[in-house]
Short mmCIF file of C-alpha atoms in Angstrom, two decimals:
data_model
loop_
_atom_site.label_atom_id
_atom_site.label_comp_id
_atom_site.label_asym_id
_atom_site.label_seq_id
_atom_site.Cartn_x
_atom_site.Cartn_y
_atom_site.Cartn_z
CA UNK B 122 0.00 0.00 0.00
CA UNK B 123 1.44 3.33 -1.06
CA UNK B 124 1.79 6.12 1.51
CA UNK B 125 -0.97 8.72 1.19
CA UNK B 126 -0.11 12.41 1.11
CA UNK B 127 -2.99 14.87 1.52
CA UNK B 128 -2.02 18.16 -0.10
CA UNK B 129 -3.88 21.36 -0.90
CA UNK B 130 -3.29 23.14 -4.19
CA UNK B 131 -2.24 26.20 -2.23
CA UNK B 132 0.42 24.34 -0.24
CA UNK B 133 1.73 22.63 -3.39
CA UNK B 134 2.01 25.88 -5.32
CA UNK B 135 3.68 27.77 -2.49
CA UNK B 136 6.26 24.99 -2.09
CA UNK B 137 7.06 24.77 -5.79
CA UNK B 138 7.14 28.57 -6.10
CA UNK B 139 9.19 29.42 -3.01
CA UNK B 140 9.09 33.16 -2.49
CA UNK B 141 5.90 33.37 -4.50
CA UNK B 142 3.26 33.30 -1.80
CA UNK B 143 -0.32 32.88 -3.07
CA UNK B 144 -1.00 36.38 -1.78
CA UNK B 145 2.30 37.75 -3.10
CA UNK B 146 1.89 41.43 -3.87
CA UNK B 147 -1.49 41.38 -2.18
CA UNK B 148 -0.62 41.28 1.52
CA UNK B 149 -1.55 44.95 1.69
CA UNK B 150 -5.30 44.26 1.31
CA UNK B 151 -7.09 46.34 3.95
CA UNK B 152 -8.56 43.29 5.62
CA UNK B 153 -9.48 39.70 4.95
CA UNK B 154 -13.15 40.71 4.96
CA UNK B 155 -12.52 43.24 2.19
CA UNK B 156 -10.93 40.51 0.07
CA UNK B 157 -13.89 38.23 0.71
CA UNK B 158 -16.32 40.98 -0.28
CA UNK B 159 -14.36 41.55 -3.49
CA UNK B 160 -14.55 37.84 -4.34
CA UNK B 161 -18.28 37.79 -3.69
CA UNK B 162 -18.83 40.92 -5.75
CA UNK B 163 -17.11 39.34 -8.76
CA UNK B 164 -19.00 36.07 -8.29
CA UNK B 165 -22.36 37.88 -8.19
CA UNK B 166 -21.67 38.91 -11.77
CA UNK B 167 -21.43 35.29 -12.91
CA UNK B 168 -24.00 33.98 -15.38
CA UNK B 169 -26.73 31.44 -14.74
CA UNK B 170 -24.64 28.52 -15.98
CA UNK B 171 -21.48 29.52 -14.11
CA UNK B 172 -20.28 27.82 -10.92
CA UNK B 173 -18.67 29.39 -7.87
CA UNK B 174 -16.50 27.98 -5.05
CA UNK B 175 -16.03 24.65 -6.81
CA UNK B 176 -14.29 21.97 -4.74
CA UNK B 177 -11.81 19.91 -6.77
CA UNK B 178 -9.79 16.85 -5.81
CA UNK B 179 -7.55 14.39 -7.61
CA UNK B 180 -5.60 11.28 -6.65
CA UNK B 181 -2.24 10.91 -8.38
CA UNK B 182 0.10 7.94 -7.94
CA UNK B 183 3.77 8.82 -8.21
CA UNK B 184 6.35 6.12 -7.47
CA UNK B 185 5.90 5.18 -3.79
CA UNK B 186 3.33 7.85 -2.95
CA UNK B 187 -0.37 8.47 -3.48
CA UNK B 188 -1.02 12.21 -3.63
CA UNK B 189 -4.50 13.54 -2.89
CA UNK B 190 -4.48 17.11 -4.19
CA UNK B 191 -7.50 19.27 -3.47
CA UNK B 192 -8.66 22.86 -3.32
CA UNK B 193 -11.49 25.25 -4.04
CA UNK B 194 -11.70 27.06 -7.38
CA UNK B 195 -13.21 30.56 -7.24
CA UNK B 196 -15.26 30.11 -10.39
CA UNK B 197 -16.00 27.97 -13.45
CA UNK B 198 -17.45 30.00 -16.30
CA UNK B 199 -19.37 28.49 -19.21
CA UNK B 200 -18.67 30.29 -22.49
CA UNK B 201 -19.96 28.87 -25.79
CA UNK B 202 -19.46 25.31 -24.65
CA UNK B 203 -16.00 26.05 -23.27
CA UNK B 204 -14.90 26.10 -19.61
CA UNK B 205 -13.00 29.02 -18.10
CA UNK B 206 -11.30 28.65 -14.70
CA UNK B 207 -11.56 31.99 -12.88
CA UNK B 208 -9.09 32.76 -10.07
CA UNK B 209 -9.83 36.00 -8.18
CA UNK B 210 -7.16 38.05 -6.40
CA UNK B 211 -7.92 41.25 -4.47
CA UNK B 212 -5.61 44.12 -3.60
CA UNK B 213 -5.69 47.61 -2.19
CA UNK B 214 -2.60 48.38 -4.28
CA UNK B 215 -2.28 49.07 -7.98
CA UNK B 216 -3.80 46.64 -10.46
CA UNK B 217 -1.43 45.00 -12.96
CA UNK B 218 -1.24 47.00 -16.18
CA UNK B 219 -0.39 44.02 -18.35
CA UNK B 220 0.21 40.30 -18.20
CA UNK B 221 3.91 40.87 -17.50
CA UNK B 222 2.92 42.38 -14.13
CA UNK B 223 0.85 39.37 -13.07
CA UNK B 224 2.23 36.80 -10.66
CA UNK B 225 3.49 33.35 -11.78
CA UNK B 226 2.28 31.83 -8.51
CA UNK B 227 -1.29 32.98 -9.31
CA UNK B 228 -1.15 31.33 -12.74
CA UNK B 229 0.27 28.20 -11.14
CA UNK B 230 -2.60 27.96 -8.65
CA UNK B 231 -5.21 28.39 -11.38
CA UNK B 232 -3.43 25.91 -13.68
CA UNK B 233 -3.54 23.27 -10.96
CA UNK B 234 -7.30 23.72 -10.66
CA UNK B 235 -7.59 23.60 -14.45
CA UNK B 236 -5.53 20.39 -14.63
CA UNK B 237 -7.85 18.63 -12.16
CA UNK B 238 -11.01 19.95 -13.86
CA UNK B 239 -9.79 19.04 -17.36
CA UNK B 240 -9.06 15.49 -16.23
CA UNK B 241 -12.34 15.05 -14.35
CA UNK B 242 -14.53 16.47 -17.13
CA UNK B 243 -12.59 15.13 -20.10
CA UNK B 244 -11.92 18.59 -21.53
CA UNK B 245 -9.48 18.87 -24.42
CA UNK B 246 -8.38 22.34 -23.29
CA UNK B 247 -9.18 24.87 -20.58
CA UNK B 248 -8.91 28.66 -20.49
CA UNK B 249 -7.54 30.13 -17.27
CA UNK B 250 -8.54 33.63 -16.21
CA UNK B 251 -6.94 35.75 -13.49
CA UNK B 252 -9.33 38.41 -12.19
CA UNK B 253 -7.60 41.15 -10.20
CA UNK B 254 -9.81 43.40 -8.07
CA UNK B 255 -8.95 46.73 -6.42
CA UNK B 256 -10.87 46.69 -3.14
CA UNK B 257 -11.32 50.46 -2.75
CA UNK B 258 -12.16 51.50 -6.31
CA UNK B 259 -13.74 48.13 -7.17
CA UNK B 260 -11.81 48.27 -10.43
CA UNK B 261 -11.18 44.95 -12.16
CA UNK B 262 -8.66 43.67 -14.67
CA UNK B 263 -8.61 40.24 -16.32
CA UNK B 264 -5.96 38.20 -18.09
CA UNK B 265 -6.34 34.90 -19.89
CA UNK B 266 -4.22 31.99 -21.03
CA UNK B 267 -5.26 28.67 -22.56
CA UNK B 268 -3.70 25.23 -22.17
CA UNK B 269 -4.48 21.74 -23.43
CA UNK B 270 -5.34 18.93 -21.03
CA UNK B 271 -1.95 17.29 -21.73
CA UNK B 272 -0.08 20.54 -20.98
CA UNK B 273 -1.97 20.99 -17.74
CA UNK B 274 -1.36 17.37 -16.69
CA UNK B 275 2.37 17.77 -17.32
CA UNK B 276 2.40 20.98 -15.29
CA UNK B 277 0.71 19.35 -12.29
CA UNK B 278 3.13 16.43 -12.60
CA UNK B 279 6.10 18.84 -12.56
CA UNK B 280 4.73 20.54 -9.45
CA UNK B 281 4.40 17.22 -7.65
CA UNK B 282 7.90 16.15 -8.76
CA UNK B 283 9.27 19.32 -7.16
CA UNK B 284 7.46 18.40 -3.95
CA UNK B 285 8.22 14.68 -4.06
CA UNK B 286 11.40 14.58 -1.97
CA UNK B 287 9.73 16.48 0.84
CA UNK B 288 6.60 14.33 0.62
CA UNK B 289 8.58 11.10 0.71
CA UNK B 290 10.49 12.30 3.76
CA UNK B 291 7.18 13.26 5.36
CA UNK B 292 5.69 9.82 4.67
CA UNK B 293 8.72 7.94 5.99
CA UNK B 294 8.76 10.10 9.10
CA UNK B 295 5.02 9.54 9.72
CA UNK B 296 5.49 5.77 9.50
CA UNK B 297 8.42 5.81 11.95
CA UNK B 298 6.60 8.25 14.24
CA UNK B 299 3.39 6.21 14.44
CA UNK B 300 5.30 3.00 15.12
CA UNK B 301 7.28 4.68 17.89
CA UNK B 302 4.13 6.15 19.46
CA UNK B 303 2.41 2.77 19.59
CA UNK B 304 5.37 1.32 21.48
CA UNK B 305 5.85 4.39 23.70
CA UNK B 306 5.39 3.77 27.43
CA UNK B 307 4.58 6.43 30.00
CA UNK B 308 8.07 7.82 30.72
CA UNK B 309 7.92 7.35 34.51
CA UNK B 310 7.64 4.18 36.55
CA UNK B 311 4.33 5.25 38.06
CA UNK B 312 1.73 7.99 37.73
CA UNK B 313 1.57 10.65 40.41
CA UNK B 314 -1.65 11.20 42.26
CA UNK B 315 -4.23 12.58 39.82
CA UNK B 316 -1.86 12.37 36.83
CA UNK B 317 -3.51 9.37 35.14
CA UNK B 318 -6.95 10.99 35.50
CA UNK B 319 -5.72 14.22 33.91
CA UNK B 320 -3.99 12.38 31.05
CA UNK B 321 -7.13 10.35 30.38
CA UNK B 322 -9.30 13.47 30.36
CA UNK B 323 -6.95 15.16 27.90
CA UNK B 324 -7.01 12.19 25.51
CA UNK B 325 -10.79 11.86 25.68
CA UNK B 326 -11.26 15.58 25.04
CA UNK B 327 -9.04 15.38 21.97
CA UNK B 328 -10.84 12.28 20.68
CA UNK B 329 -14.28 13.86 21.20
CA UNK B 330 -13.27 17.29 19.92
CA UNK B 331 -14.23 18.98 23.18
CA UNK B 332 -12.59 21.74 25.21
CA UNK B 333 -11.09 20.91 28.59
CA UNK B 334 -10.29 23.32 31.42
CA UNK B 335 -8.19 21.62 34.08
CA UNK B 336 -7.09 22.97 37.45
CA UNK B 337 -4.37 20.85 39.01
CA UNK B 338 -2.05 21.35 41.99
CA UNK B 339 1.63 22.16 41.58
CA UNK B 340 3.75 19.03 41.30
CA UNK B 341 1.20 16.79 39.61
CA UNK B 342 3.19 16.84 36.37
CA UNK B 343 0.78 18.81 34.17
CA UNK B 344 3.21 19.19 31.27
CA UNK B 345 3.70 15.46 30.73
CA UNK B 346 0.06 14.74 31.60
CA UNK B 347 -1.06 16.84 28.63
CA UNK B 348 1.73 16.18 26.13
CA UNK B 349 1.80 12.36 26.51
CA UNK B 350 -1.89 11.76 25.66
CA UNK B 351 -1.69 14.27 22.79
CA UNK B 352 1.29 12.38 21.36
CA UNK B 353 -0.67 9.12 21.67
CA UNK B 354 -3.54 10.73 19.75
CA UNK B 355 -1.18 11.69 16.91
CA UNK B 356 0.16 8.12 16.65
CA UNK B 357 -3.35 6.72 16.46
CA UNK B 358 -4.45 9.09 13.70
CA UNK B 359 -6.85 11.03 15.93
CA UNK B 360 -4.74 14.17 15.72
CA UNK B 361 -2.33 15.72 13.25
CA UNK B 362 -0.50 18.28 15.36
CA UNK B 363 -0.03 19.61 18.89
CA UNK B 364 0.43 23.29 19.62
CA UNK B 365 1.82 23.81 23.14
CA UNK B 366 1.43 27.46 24.16
CA UNK B 367 3.01 29.22 27.11
CA UNK B 368 3.52 32.73 28.44
CA UNK B 369 6.95 32.10 29.96
CA UNK B 370 10.30 30.87 28.68
CA UNK B 371 10.60 28.51 31.65
CA UNK B 372 7.39 26.75 30.63
CA UNK B 373 8.71 26.37 27.08
CA UNK B 374 11.83 24.73 28.49
CA UNK B 375 9.62 22.36 30.49
CA UNK B 376 7.77 21.35 27.31
CA UNK B 377 11.05 20.78 25.48
CA UNK B 378 12.24 18.63 28.39
CA UNK B 379 9.05 16.56 28.20
CA UNK B 380 9.55 15.88 24.49
CA UNK B 381 13.23 15.13 25.12
CA UNK B 382 12.32 12.57 27.79
CA UNK B 383 9.82 10.91 25.45
CA UNK B 384 12.50 10.81 22.76
CA UNK B 385 14.77 8.94 25.19
CA UNK B 386 11.98 6.39 25.52
CA UNK B 387 11.92 5.86 21.77
CA UNK B 388 9.59 8.55 20.41
CA UNK B 389 10.27 9.70 16.82
CA UNK B 390 8.24 12.90 16.68
CA UNK B 391 9.32 16.30 15.41
CA UNK B 392 8.77 19.31 17.66
CA UNK B 393 9.75 22.87 16.80
CA UNK B 394 10.21 25.70 19.28
CA UNK B 395 9.31 29.15 17.95
CA UNK B 396 11.30 32.13 19.17
CA UNK B 397 10.48 35.82 18.72
CA UNK B 398 12.13 37.44 15.72
CA UNK B 399 13.91 40.04 17.86
CA UNK B 400 15.53 37.32 19.96
CA UNK B 401 16.61 34.89 17.25
CA UNK B 402 17.74 37.35 14.54
CA UNK B 403 21.46 37.01 13.71
CA UNK B 404 21.83 40.70 12.84
CA UNK B 405 22.48 43.52 15.31
CA UNK B 406 19.44 45.32 13.90
CA UNK B 407 16.30 43.54 12.70
CA UNK B 408 16.04 44.64 9.05
CA UNK B 409 14.57 41.87 6.92
CA UNK B 410 15.14 43.15 3.40
CA UNK B 411 17.62 41.21 1.28
CA UNK B 412 19.68 44.36 0.83
CA UNK B 413 20.22 44.51 4.60
CA UNK B 414 20.52 40.85 5.60
CA UNK B 415 22.57 38.07 3.94
CA UNK B 416 20.29 35.49 5.55
CA UNK B 417 17.26 36.99 3.78
CA UNK B 418 19.02 37.44 0.44
CA UNK B 419 18.38 34.26 -1.55
CA UNK B 420 16.36 32.68 1.28
CA UNK B 421 13.94 30.91 -1.04
CA UNK B 422 16.78 29.50 -3.14
CA UNK B 423 18.09 27.61 -0.10
CA UNK B 424 15.10 26.91 2.14
CA UNK B 425 13.93 23.60 0.63
CA UNK B 426 17.36 22.01 0.99
CA UNK B 427 17.67 23.41 4.52
CA UNK B 428 14.32 21.91 5.54
CA UNK B 429 15.18 18.51 4.07
CA UNK B 430 18.45 18.54 5.99
CA UNK B 431 16.81 19.62 9.25
CA UNK B 432 13.90 17.18 9.09
CA UNK B 433 16.11 14.33 8.00
CA UNK B 434 18.39 14.64 11.02
CA UNK B 435 16.52 16.26 13.91
CA UNK B 436 13.41 15.60 15.97
CA UNK B 437 13.73 18.00 18.91
CA UNK B 438 14.14 21.27 17.03
CA UNK B 439 14.95 23.84 19.70
CA UNK B 440 16.15 27.39 19.22
CA UNK B 441 19.77 26.19 19.30
CA UNK B 442 19.09 23.59 16.59
CA UNK B 443 17.30 26.15 14.42
CA UNK B 444 20.21 28.56 14.72
CA UNK B 445 22.78 25.89 13.86
CA UNK B 446 21.01 24.81 10.67
CA UNK B 447 20.15 28.40 9.74
CA UNK B 448 23.84 29.31 9.83
CA UNK B 449 24.78 26.16 7.93
CA UNK B 450 22.37 26.97 5.07
CA UNK B 451 22.52 30.78 5.38
CA UNK B 452 18.78 31.28 5.92
CA UNK B 453 16.86 33.58 8.24
CA UNK B 454 16.42 31.66 11.51
CA UNK B 455 13.01 33.16 12.26
CA UNK B 456 11.46 32.38 8.87
CA UNK B 457 13.24 29.01 8.90
CA UNK B 458 11.61 28.10 12.22
CA UNK B 459 8.18 29.06 10.87
CA UNK B 460 8.65 26.96 7.72
CA UNK B 461 9.83 24.05 9.85
CA UNK B 462 6.86 24.47 12.20
CA UNK B 463 4.28 24.13 9.43
CA UNK B 464 5.54 20.60 8.78
CA UNK B 465 6.17 19.60 12.39
CA UNK B 466 4.12 17.27 14.61
CA UNK B 467 4.36 19.58 17.62
CA UNK B 468 4.97 23.31 18.00
CA UNK B 469 6.08 24.99 21.22
CA UNK B 470 5.46 28.71 21.28
CA UNK B 471 3.85 31.76 22.81
CA UNK B 472 0.13 32.40 23.19
CA UNK B 473 0.21 34.80 20.25
CA UNK B 474 1.01 31.98 17.79
CA UNK B 475 -2.61 30.86 18.12
CA UNK B 476 -4.58 33.81 19.46
CA UNK B 477 -3.07 37.06 18.23
CA UNK B 478 -4.91 38.06 15.01
CA UNK B 479 -1.81 39.86 13.73
CA UNK B 480 0.85 37.16 14.10
CA UNK B 481 -0.85 33.78 14.51
CA UNK B 482 0.07 30.84 12.31
CA UNK B 483 -2.54 31.68 9.69
CA UNK B 484 -1.48 29.21 7.03
CA UNK B 485 -1.55 26.25 9.39
CA UNK B 486 -4.83 27.25 10.98
CA UNK B 487 -6.55 27.73 7.63
CA UNK B 488 -5.73 24.22 6.46
CA UNK B 489 -5.16 22.06 9.52
CA UNK B 490 -6.79 23.58 12.62
CA UNK B 491 -9.50 20.93 12.79
CA UNK B 492 -6.85 18.31 13.56
CA UNK B 493 -4.67 20.44 15.80
CA UNK B 494 -4.86 20.27 19.60
CA UNK B 495 -3.99 23.49 21.41
CA UNK B 496 -2.54 22.93 24.87
CA UNK B 497 -2.53 26.20 26.82
CA UNK B 498 -0.22 26.29 29.83
CA UNK B 499 -1.37 28.45 32.77
CA UNK B 500 -4.41 29.64 30.85
CA UNK B 501 -5.27 32.23 33.53
CA UNK B 502 -2.48 34.36 32.06
CA UNK B 503 -4.33 34.42 28.75
CA UNK B 504 -6.89 36.96 29.97
CA UNK B 505 -4.43 39.84 30.33
CA UNK B 506 -2.54 38.78 27.21
CA UNK B 507 -5.77 38.70 25.23
CA UNK B 508 -6.53 42.28 26.28
CA UNK B 509 -3.24 43.31 24.69
CA UNK B 510 -3.80 41.20 21.57
CA UNK B 511 -7.24 42.60 20.88
CA UNK B 512 -6.58 46.19 21.92
CA UNK B 513 -5.19 48.94 19.73
CA UNK B 514 -3.41 52.24 20.36
CA UNK B 515 -3.02 55.27 18.15
CA UNK B 516 -0.49 57.97 18.97
CA UNK B 517 -0.84 61.48 17.62
CA UNK B 518 2.94 61.87 17.47
CA UNK B 519 3.27 58.96 15.05
CA UNK B 520 0.81 60.50 12.58
CA UNK B 521 2.56 63.85 12.88
CA UNK B 522 5.87 62.15 12.02
CA UNK B 523 4.31 60.51 8.94
CA UNK B 524 2.68 63.78 7.94
CA UNK B 525 6.03 65.56 7.97
CA UNK B 526 7.94 62.72 6.29
CA UNK B 527 5.51 62.40 3.35
CA UNK B 528 4.97 66.09 2.60
CA UNK B 529 5.62 66.69 -1.08
CA UNK B 530 6.50 63.03 -1.67
CA UNK B 531 3.28 61.09 -1.04
CA UNK B 532 0.37 63.57 -1.14
CA UNK B 533 -2.33 60.99 -0.39
CA UNK B 534 -0.55 59.62 2.67
CA UNK B 535 0.31 63.15 3.79
CA UNK B 536 -3.31 64.29 3.68
CA UNK B 537 -4.58 61.17 5.43
CA UNK B 538 -1.98 61.41 8.22
CA UNK B 539 -2.70 65.11 8.63
CA UNK B 540 -6.43 64.40 8.98
CA UNK B 541 -5.85 61.89 11.79
CA UNK B 542 -3.37 64.20 13.50
CA UNK B 543 -5.77 67.15 13.39
CA UNK B 544 -8.64 65.03 14.70
CA UNK B 545 -6.57 63.82 17.66
CA UNK B 546 -5.39 67.38 18.30
CA UNK B 547 -9.00 68.59 18.40
CA UNK B 548 -9.91 65.82 20.84
CA UNK B 549 -7.01 66.73 23.10
CA UNK B 550 -8.13 70.37 23.16
CA UNK B 551 -11.73 69.36 23.84
CA UNK B 552 -10.78 67.13 26.78
CA UNK B 553 -8.58 69.90 28.19
CA UNK B 554 -7.47 69.65 31.79
CA UNK B 555 -9.22 66.30 32.32
CA UNK B 556 -6.43 64.77 30.17
CA UNK B 557 -8.34 61.50 29.88
CA UNK B 558 -11.72 60.41 28.60
CA UNK B 559 -13.33 56.97 28.47
CA UNK B 560 -16.27 56.34 26.14
CA UNK B 561 -18.37 53.23 25.55
CA UNK B 562 -19.11 53.97 21.91
CA UNK B 563 -16.76 53.28 19.02
CA UNK B 564 -15.16 56.59 17.86
CA UNK B 565 -16.63 56.35 14.37
CA UNK B 566 -15.01 59.54 13.08
CA UNK B 567 -11.54 58.41 14.15
CA UNK B 568 -12.10 54.93 12.76
CA UNK B 569 -13.05 56.35 9.37
CA UNK B 570 -9.98 58.59 9.30
CA UNK B 571 -7.70 55.72 10.38
CA UNK B 572 -9.13 53.43 7.68
CA UNK B 573 -8.59 56.12 5.07
CA UNK B 574 -4.99 56.47 6.22
CA UNK B 575 -4.45 52.69 6.03
CA UNK B 576 -5.83 52.60 2.50
CA UNK B 577 -3.54 55.44 1.35
CA UNK B 578 -0.52 53.90 3.08
CA UNK B 579 -1.19 50.51 1.52
CA UNK B 580 -1.50 52.02 -1.94
CA UNK B 581 1.81 53.82 -1.43
CA UNK B 582 3.53 50.66 -0.20
CA UNK B 583 2.19 48.59 -3.07
CA UNK B 584 3.26 51.22 -5.57
CA UNK B 585 6.78 51.20 -4.14
CA UNK B 586 6.98 47.39 -4.04
CA UNK B 587 6.44 47.26 -0.29
CA UNK B 588 4.70 44.26 1.25
#
C-alpha cells in the first residue's frame, strides 16, 4: 500500500514557487473581509450557468506515494461550450497593467485547478482567467491563457515532482513516528496522584473534539500529563499536530524537556520551538530586506534544501538547533523556524502563535486547525494577554511624524496622516485639563480617518513594491 499524502493546491504551489506566496503582492489588502467581499462581488456577476467555489480533488500515484491534491476554485465559467477557470485576487494596491505584471504563482494555482477539472470532465483544453480586483475603487482587470489537457497534466506532474522529496520524507517520518508512538510507554515508573486521570481526560477531550479546562495542583506533572496523551492521539491518527502554548520561557523549556524525555523512551516525533524574531535574529538590527541581511538574500533559493536537511536529522528542534542549521544553510532563523513548524508534529510557542490576530500561524490554521490540539499552559495568564492582543493604540505623534515625512512626496498619505493628526489634536483640546476620557461607543469619526490612512498607506507601499 502506497503512503498517502494529503495536499492542498495552495500548499503545493507555495512549495514549488518558493518566495511566490499565493497572496504575493497582495498582503496589503485592507482586511481579509474586504478581500472576501471583493470575491463575492465578482462572483455575483457570474451567469446562470457559471459555478462558484467549486471543490476539486484528484488522486495521483507517483512512485511510492499516493497524492490527494484538493482545493477550491473561485469560479468555473461556461462560455460557448467552453470552460474558463476563474481565479480571483484582491488588492488595495495598484492593479497590474499588463500580463507581465501578473504573478506566476497565481497562474500556477489556477493551472492546478484547471488540470484537475480538465481530467475530471474530459476537456481537451481549458482557459484560465486571473481576475484582479482593487478593493477600494472596485476596479477589475482580467488576463487569460489557454492550455491543453496534456499541458496541464504535465504541469501538475512537474509541481508534484518538485514536492516529491519532501513528501517522501514526510511519509517515511510519519510511519516511523506512528510505530514509535504505539510502542511508547509512559516515561515514569508510576503515575503521580491525579496524573492518570488528567492524562485520560486530555485524551478523551481530543478524541471527542471537546474543550477541557483543568485545574491541578503544583507538582502533579501537568506538562507530561497533557503532552503524553496528545502524542498518543497523533500516533493513532486522531490528531495531526499539537500546539503547546506558554507565556513564559521557563514553561517552554519544560515542554522541550518533556519531548526530550519521550525521545529517550523511543519517540520519533518532530517538535519545533518558535522564538520571537527580535531574539533569534542574527543581525544587530532587525532589518529583513535582502539588501540589509545576507540570511534573507536568496532565502527561497536555499530553504527547501535546509528543511530537508533539518527534518532528516533532527526531531527535537529547539532554538539552538534552528540557529545551527540556519547558519549552515545561510537562511533567516526566524522564517526558517516558521517553515519548519508548518511541517512539524508539535509546536512549542507563545500564546500569540494561536490567538493574536496579527501574528498567529494563519497558514496552518486555515488548512489544519480541525486536527490540531492546542494545549494552553497556565491559561489564567491568557486573559491579560488577550486584552493586549485585541486592543489597539493610536499615537498622535506617530501621525505627525508621517505627515512631515511624506509632505511633497506622497500627497495621499500626507493628507490622510494630517487628517488623523488634526482630529486627535481637536480631541485633546476638547478634553482639556481632564487629560483622559473613556467612552463606551466606538469613535466612528476616528475609525473612518484611520481606515482612510491605512488605504492610502497601503497604496503607497504597493506602488513602491512594499509588502
